Coordinates of C-alpha atoms in Angstrom, one line a residue:
M190 CA 18.1 -90.2 -22.8
T191 CA 18.7 -91.2 -19.2
T192 CA 18.8 -88.3 -16.8
K193 CA 22.0 -87.8 -14.8
T194 CA 23.0 -86.2 -11.6
W195 CA 25.8 -83.7 -11.7
F196 CA 28.1 -82.0 -9.1
I197 CA 29.6 -78.7 -10.4
T198 CA 31.8 -76.2 -8.7
G199 CA 31.9 -72.5 -9.5
T200 CA 28.3 -72.3 -10.8
S201 CA 27.7 -68.6 -10.1
S202 CA 28.9 -67.5 -13.6
G203 CA 30.8 -68.6 -16.7
F204 CA 30.9 -72.2 -17.8
G205 CA 29.6 -73.4 -14.5
R206 CA 26.4 -71.3 -14.7
E207 CA 25.9 -72.2 -18.4
L208 CA 26.3 -75.9 -17.6
A209 CA 23.8 -75.7 -14.8
E210 CA 21.2 -73.9 -16.9
Q211 CA 21.5 -76.4 -19.8
L212 CA 21.4 -79.5 -17.6
L213 CA 18.4 -78.4 -15.6
A214 CA 16.6 -77.4 -18.8
R215 CA 17.1 -80.9 -20.2
G216 CA 15.8 -82.6 -17.0
D217 CA 19.0 -83.5 -15.2
R218 CA 19.6 -82.9 -11.4
V219 CA 22.4 -80.5 -10.5
A220 CA 24.3 -80.2 -7.3
A221 CA 25.6 -76.6 -7.7
T222 CA 28.2 -75.1 -5.5
A223 CA 29.5 -71.5 -5.4
R224 CA 30.9 -69.1 -3.0
N225 CA 27.7 -67.1 -3.3
T226 CA 24.6 -69.3 -3.7
A227 CA 22.3 -66.3 -4.0
A228 CA 23.4 -66.1 -7.6
L229 CA 21.5 -69.4 -8.1
A230 CA 18.2 -68.2 -6.6
D231 CA 16.5 -67.8 -10.0
L232 CA 17.4 -71.4 -10.9
A233 CA 16.2 -72.7 -7.6
A234 CA 12.9 -70.9 -8.0
E235 CA 12.4 -72.4 -11.5
Y236 CA 13.6 -75.9 -11.0
G237 CA 12.9 -76.7 -7.3
D238 CA 14.5 -79.8 -5.8
R239 CA 16.3 -80.7 -9.1
L240 CA 18.8 -78.0 -8.0
W241 CA 20.8 -78.8 -4.9
R242 CA 22.8 -75.9 -3.7
A243 CA 25.7 -75.5 -1.3
A244 CA 28.1 -72.6 -0.5
L245 CA 31.7 -73.6 -1.2
D246 CA 35.0 -72.0 -1.4
V247 CA 37.2 -74.7 -2.9
T248 CA 40.3 -73.4 -1.1
D249 CA 38.7 -74.6 2.2
T250 CA 39.5 -78.3 2.0
A251 CA 37.6 -79.3 5.1
A252 CA 34.5 -77.6 3.9
L253 CA 35.0 -79.1 0.4
R254 CA 35.0 -82.6 1.8
T255 CA 31.9 -81.9 3.9
V256 CA 30.0 -80.6 1.0
V257 CA 31.0 -83.5 -1.3
D258 CA 30.0 -86.0 1.4
R259 CA 26.7 -84.3 2.0
A260 CA 25.9 -84.2 -1.7
F261 CA 26.5 -87.9 -2.2
A262 CA 24.6 -88.7 1.0
E263 CA 21.5 -86.6 0.0
L264 CA 21.5 -87.3 -3.7
G265 CA 22.7 -90.8 -3.9
K266 CA 24.6 -91.6 -7.1
I267 CA 26.3 -88.7 -8.8
D268 CA 27.1 -89.5 -12.4
V269 CA 29.3 -86.6 -13.4
V270 CA 31.6 -84.3 -11.3
V271 CA 32.7 -81.0 -13.0
S272 CA 35.7 -79.3 -11.5
N273 CA 35.1 -75.8 -12.8
A274 CA 36.0 -73.3 -10.1
G275 CA 38.8 -71.0 -11.0
Y276 CA 39.9 -67.5 -12.2
G277 CA 42.6 -65.7 -14.0
L278 CA 45.6 -63.9 -12.4
F279 CA 47.5 -61.5 -14.7
G280 CA 50.8 -59.8 -14.4
A281 CA 54.5 -60.5 -14.5
A282 CA 55.7 -62.9 -11.8
E283 CA 57.4 -60.2 -9.7
E284 CA 54.3 -58.0 -9.9
L285 CA 52.3 -60.6 -8.0
S286 CA 52.0 -60.7 -4.2
D287 CA 52.7 -63.8 -2.2
E288 CA 49.0 -63.8 -1.3
Q289 CA 47.9 -63.6 -4.9
I290 CA 50.2 -66.5 -5.8
D291 CA 49.0 -68.7 -2.9
R292 CA 45.3 -68.0 -3.7
Q293 CA 45.7 -68.7 -7.4
I294 CA 47.4 -72.1 -6.7
A295 CA 44.9 -72.9 -3.9
T296 CA 41.9 -72.2 -6.2
N297 CA 42.9 -73.4 -9.6
L298 CA 45.2 -76.3 -8.7
T299 CA 45.0 -77.5 -5.1
G300 CA 41.2 -77.0 -5.1
S301 CA 40.8 -79.2 -8.2
I302 CA 43.1 -81.8 -6.7
Q303 CA 41.3 -81.9 -3.4
L304 CA 37.9 -82.1 -5.1
A305 CA 39.2 -85.2 -7.0
R306 CA 40.4 -86.7 -3.7
A307 CA 37.0 -86.0 -2.1
V308 CA 34.9 -87.5 -4.9
I309 CA 36.9 -90.5 -6.0
P310 CA 36.1 -92.7 -3.0
H311 CA 32.3 -92.1 -3.6
L312 CA 32.6 -92.7 -7.3
R313 CA 34.6 -95.9 -6.7
A314 CA 32.0 -97.1 -4.1
Q315 CA 29.1 -96.6 -6.5
G316 CA 30.9 -98.5 -9.4
G317 CA 32.2 -95.6 -11.5
G318 CA 31.4 -92.2 -12.9
R319 CA 32.8 -89.4 -14.9
I320 CA 35.1 -86.5 -13.9
V321 CA 35.3 -83.4 -16.1
Q322 CA 38.1 -81.0 -15.4
I323 CA 37.8 -77.6 -16.8
A324 CA 41.4 -76.8 -17.8
S325 CA 42.4 -74.5 -20.6
V326 CA 44.3 -74.4 -23.8
G327 CA 46.6 -72.5 -21.4
G328 CA 47.5 -76.0 -20.2
Q329 CA 49.2 -76.6 -23.6
V330 CA 50.5 -73.2 -24.5
A331 CA 51.7 -70.2 -22.4
F332 CA 51.8 -66.5 -22.9
P333 CA 53.6 -63.7 -21.0
A334 CA 51.9 -62.0 -18.1
M335 CA 50.0 -65.2 -17.1
S336 CA 52.7 -67.3 -15.6
L337 CA 50.9 -68.3 -12.4
Y338 CA 47.7 -69.0 -14.3
H339 CA 49.6 -71.3 -16.7
A340 CA 51.4 -72.9 -13.8
T341 CA 48.0 -74.0 -12.4
K342 CA 46.6 -75.2 -15.7
W343 CA 49.8 -77.1 -16.7
G344 CA 49.8 -78.5 -13.2
I345 CA 46.3 -79.9 -13.3
E346 CA 47.0 -81.4 -16.7
G347 CA 49.9 -83.3 -15.2
F348 CA 47.9 -84.3 -12.2
W349 CA 45.2 -85.9 -14.4
E350 CA 47.6 -87.5 -16.8
S351 CA 48.8 -89.6 -13.9
A352 CA 45.7 -89.9 -11.7
A353 CA 43.4 -90.9 -14.5
G354 CA 45.4 -94.1 -14.8
D355 CA 45.0 -94.8 -11.1
I356 CA 41.2 -94.7 -11.2
A357 CA 40.5 -96.1 -14.7
P358 CA 40.2 -99.7 -13.2
F359 CA 37.2 -98.5 -11.2
D360 CA 35.3 -97.3 -14.3
I361 CA 36.0 -93.6 -13.4
D362 CA 36.7 -91.7 -16.6
V363 CA 38.3 -88.3 -16.9
T364 CA 38.1 -85.6 -19.5
L365 CA 40.2 -82.5 -19.6
V366 CA 38.4 -79.6 -21.2
E367 CA 40.7 -77.1 -23.0
P368 CA 38.7 -74.0 -24.1
G369 CA 40.3 -71.1 -25.8
V370 CA 39.3 -67.5 -25.1
A371 CA 35.5 -67.4 -24.5
R372 CA 33.0 -64.7 -23.9
T373 CA 32.9 -65.0 -20.2
A374 CA 34.0 -62.7 -17.3
F375 CA 37.5 -64.5 -17.3
G376 CA 39.3 -61.2 -18.1
G377 CA 36.7 -59.0 -16.4
P378 CA 35.3 -58.8 -12.8
S379 CA 36.5 -62.3 -11.8
A380 CA 40.1 -61.6 -12.8
D381 CA 42.9 -60.5 -10.5
M382 CA 45.8 -58.2 -11.4
G383 CA 49.3 -57.8 -10.1
T384 CA 50.6 -54.4 -8.9
P385 CA 52.0 -52.6 -12.0
M386 CA 55.7 -52.0 -12.1
P387 CA 57.2 -49.4 -14.5
E388 CA 59.7 -51.9 -15.8
Y389 CA 56.9 -53.8 -17.4
A390 CA 54.8 -50.9 -18.6
E391 CA 55.7 -51.3 -22.3
G392 CA 56.0 -55.0 -22.3
W393 CA 53.4 -57.8 -22.4
P394 CA 52.2 -57.2 -18.8
G395 CA 51.5 -53.5 -19.4
Q396 CA 49.9 -54.2 -22.8
L397 CA 47.6 -56.9 -21.3
R398 CA 46.7 -54.6 -18.4
R399 CA 45.7 -51.8 -20.8
T400 CA 43.8 -54.3 -23.0
L401 CA 41.8 -55.6 -20.0
A402 CA 41.1 -52.0 -18.9
G403 CA 39.7 -51.2 -22.3
E404 CA 42.5 -48.8 -23.3
L405 CA 43.5 -51.1 -26.2
P406 CA 41.4 -53.2 -28.5
P407 CA 40.0 -56.3 -26.8
L408 CA 41.5 -59.8 -27.4
P409 CA 39.6 -61.9 -29.9
A410 CA 37.1 -64.1 -28.1
P411 CA 35.7 -66.7 -30.5
G412 CA 34.4 -69.1 -27.8
D413 CA 30.6 -69.2 -27.3
P414 CA 30.0 -70.3 -23.6
A415 CA 26.7 -71.9 -24.5
K416 CA 28.2 -74.0 -27.3
I417 CA 31.2 -74.9 -25.1
A418 CA 28.8 -76.1 -22.4
A419 CA 26.8 -78.1 -24.8
A420 CA 29.9 -79.8 -26.2
I421 CA 30.9 -80.7 -22.6
I422 CA 27.5 -82.2 -21.9
A423 CA 27.5 -84.1 -25.1
S424 CA 30.9 -85.6 -24.3
T425 CA 29.5 -87.2 -21.1
D426 CA 26.8 -89.0 -23.2
L427 CA 29.6 -90.8 -25.1
E428 CA 30.3 -94.3 -23.9
S429 CA 34.1 -93.7 -24.2
A430 CA 35.2 -90.5 -22.5
P431 CA 37.5 -88.3 -24.6
K432 CA 40.8 -87.6 -22.8
R433 CA 40.7 -84.0 -23.9
L434 CA 38.2 -81.7 -25.5
T435 CA 39.8 -78.8 -27.3
L436 CA 37.1 -76.2 -27.8
G437 CA 37.3 -73.1 -29.9
S438 CA 39.1 -72.4 -33.2
D439 CA 41.8 -70.4 -31.3
A440 CA 42.4 -73.3 -28.9
Y441 CA 42.8 -75.8 -31.8
E442 CA 45.2 -73.6 -33.8
L443 CA 47.3 -72.6 -30.7
A444 CA 47.6 -76.2 -29.4
T445 CA 48.4 -77.5 -32.9
T446 CA 51.2 -75.0 -33.4
A447 CA 52.6 -75.5 -29.9
L448 CA 52.6 -79.3 -30.1
R449 CA 54.2 -79.3 -33.5
D450 CA 56.9 -76.8 -32.4
R451 CA 57.6 -78.9 -29.3
L452 CA 57.9 -82.1 -31.3
T453 CA 60.2 -80.5 -33.8
A454 CA 62.5 -79.2 -31.1
L455 CA 62.5 -82.6 -29.3
E456 CA 63.3 -84.5 -32.5
A457 CA 66.3 -82.2 -33.1
Q458 CA 67.7 -83.4 -29.8
R459 CA 67.4 -87.1 -30.4
D460 CA 71.1 -87.8 -30.9
L461 CA 72.0 -85.7 -27.9
A462 CA 69.4 -87.5 -25.7
Y463 CA 70.8 -90.9 -26.7
S464 CA 74.4 -89.8 -26.2
T465 CA 73.9 -89.4 -22.5
D466 CA 72.8 -93.0 -21.8
A467 CA 75.2 -95.2 -19.7
D468 CA 77.6 -97.2 -21.9
D469 CA 76.1 -100.5 -20.8
F470 CA 72.5 -99.5 -21.5
V471 CA 71.1 -100.8 -24.8
A472 CA 68.1 -98.7 -25.9
E473 CA 65.6 -99.9 -28.5
Q474 CA 66.5 -98.3 -31.7

């Protein structure tokens, strides 16, 4: 197997860390970025110059561009870019502060878009490459108390649905990864919570807050981060990039139900949809 060079954001924990560990173990080179690169010290000690490190907060667009440019300049060709940095924000919409909303969008959505804008010129110049966007089954379905998180994940799905077509002629392929609930720190230390309001104490936001605090039984988490990372890596070895990777039994069942329900509701409105066309427009029947 030909070794690859990877650029990955958010490698201090979760899927990013797992990807870095597996890739280095199989002999690939990894450009790993994180807000705190000290978390990668053990990997640097073990793998030496096969691990390239840089401090990066993806909400700092100028710094992001500088780090990307430096990685390509110092490493040469980068085969796969993984947009992984992100976190969960929980609470009803009105429980969230303006600052929390801005930071969630800046990290999960704008940061991913700006990373794409930074790497695409390099990938185009080198004749192609692969972009892997860590999205979520939360980009296909939505639950109460996670409105801003879902806004970012639905948003990045829409971005790539369009942008992937723009860059396909340059042999740049895109895969959206849609994991379900996995055994990472997503709902733990890396998560952010809105300020509790009594009006939501007995509703979904209150229940989710108590669940994450350990006062109620935990949410089922079938996803194994190591297996998810391995599936992502295997997908990049395929000649044809899958548009989406749905990973986890919960992700598959949730997405299947949501898409079927959405299609059923759409089909029920066919006659209404056609009835609003202009009288001189002839649609294909």
